[in-house]
Coordinates of C-alpha atoms in Angstrom, one line a residue:
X234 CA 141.4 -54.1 30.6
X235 CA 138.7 -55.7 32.3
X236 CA 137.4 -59.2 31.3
X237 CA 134.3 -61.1 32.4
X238 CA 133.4 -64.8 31.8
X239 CA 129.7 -65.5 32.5
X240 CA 129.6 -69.1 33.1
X241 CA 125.8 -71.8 33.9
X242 CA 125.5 -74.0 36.3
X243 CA 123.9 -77.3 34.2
X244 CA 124.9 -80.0 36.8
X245 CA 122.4 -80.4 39.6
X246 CA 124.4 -79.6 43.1
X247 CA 125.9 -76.3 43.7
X248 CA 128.7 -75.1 41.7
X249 CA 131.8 -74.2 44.4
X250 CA 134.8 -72.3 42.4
X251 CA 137.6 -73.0 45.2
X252 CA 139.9 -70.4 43.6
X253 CA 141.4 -69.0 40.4
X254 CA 145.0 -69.0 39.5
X255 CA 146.0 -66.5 36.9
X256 CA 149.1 -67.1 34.4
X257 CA 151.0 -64.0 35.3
X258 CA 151.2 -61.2 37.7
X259 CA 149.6 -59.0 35.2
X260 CA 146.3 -60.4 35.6
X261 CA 144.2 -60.3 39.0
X262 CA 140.9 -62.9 38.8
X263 CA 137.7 -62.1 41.2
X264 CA 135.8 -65.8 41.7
X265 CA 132.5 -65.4 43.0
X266 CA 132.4 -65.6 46.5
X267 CA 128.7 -67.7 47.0
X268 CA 128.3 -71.3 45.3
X269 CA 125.9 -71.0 42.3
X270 CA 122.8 -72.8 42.4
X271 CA 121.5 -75.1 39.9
X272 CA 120.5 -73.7 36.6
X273 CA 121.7 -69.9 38.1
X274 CA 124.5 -68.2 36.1
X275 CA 127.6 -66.5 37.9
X276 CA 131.0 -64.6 36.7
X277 CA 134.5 -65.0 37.0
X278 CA 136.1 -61.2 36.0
X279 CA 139.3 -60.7 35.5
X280 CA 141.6 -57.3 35.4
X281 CA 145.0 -57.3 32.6
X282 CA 147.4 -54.9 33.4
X283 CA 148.4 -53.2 30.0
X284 CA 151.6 -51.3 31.3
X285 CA 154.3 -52.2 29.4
X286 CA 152.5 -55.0 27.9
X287 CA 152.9 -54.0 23.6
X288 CA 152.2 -56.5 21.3
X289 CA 149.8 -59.8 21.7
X290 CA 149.3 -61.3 25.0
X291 CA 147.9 -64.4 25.8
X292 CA 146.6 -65.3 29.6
X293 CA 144.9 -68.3 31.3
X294 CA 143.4 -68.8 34.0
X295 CA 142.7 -72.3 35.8
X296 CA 139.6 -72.3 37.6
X297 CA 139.1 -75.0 40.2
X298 CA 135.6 -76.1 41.5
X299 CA 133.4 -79.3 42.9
X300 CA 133.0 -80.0 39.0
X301 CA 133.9 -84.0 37.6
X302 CA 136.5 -82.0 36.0
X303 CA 138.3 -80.3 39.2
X304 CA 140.1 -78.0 36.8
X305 CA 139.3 -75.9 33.8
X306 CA 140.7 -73.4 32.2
X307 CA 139.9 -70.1 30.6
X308 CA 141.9 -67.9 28.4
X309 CA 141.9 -64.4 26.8
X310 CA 144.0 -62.5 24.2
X311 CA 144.7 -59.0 23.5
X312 CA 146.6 -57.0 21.6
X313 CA 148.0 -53.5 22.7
X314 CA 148.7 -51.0 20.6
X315 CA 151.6 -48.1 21.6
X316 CA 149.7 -44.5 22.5
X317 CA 149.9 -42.4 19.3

C-alpha cells in the first residue's frame, strides 16, 4: 500500500526534513530530497508491506525537520482483509 502525506510550508525559511523514521520494518518512508520553499507544498510517501500483515495495523512515522517543533509525527491505519 502506498501512502502519501502532502504537507505546506507556512513558516518563512525553507522547510529541511532531515529524515524519517518509520515504526516498523514493514514500512519504508521517501522524504523529499530538496528543502521546500516558503509557501511551496512537498510530500513525504510512504510504502506498507501487507504480507502477512491481517487485521488492523497502525504505523507512525516521526519526521524531523528545521521546524520549532524538531519532531512531528505522522500516522496511518489500515486494515487487511485475507484473499477470498
Amino acid at each position: 500500500i502506498e501512502i502519501s502525506y502532502r504537507f505546506k510550508n507556512t513558516g518563512s525559511e525553507l522547510l529541511i526534513i532531515n529524515n524519517v523514521v518509520v515504526s516498523c520494518g514493514c514500512t519504508v518512508a521517501e522524504k523529499p530530497q530538496e528543502p521546500i520553499a516558503p509557501g511551496a507544498e512537498g510530500f513525504i510517501k510512504a510504502t506498507f508491506d501487507t504480507k502477512g500483515r491481517l487485521g488492523t495495523n497502525h504505523k507512525t512515522m516521526a519526521v524531523y525537520s528545521n521546524t520549532k517543533e524538531a519532531v512531528s509525527t505522522v500516522a496511518f491505519e489500515v486494515e487487511v482483509l485475507a484473499k477470498k
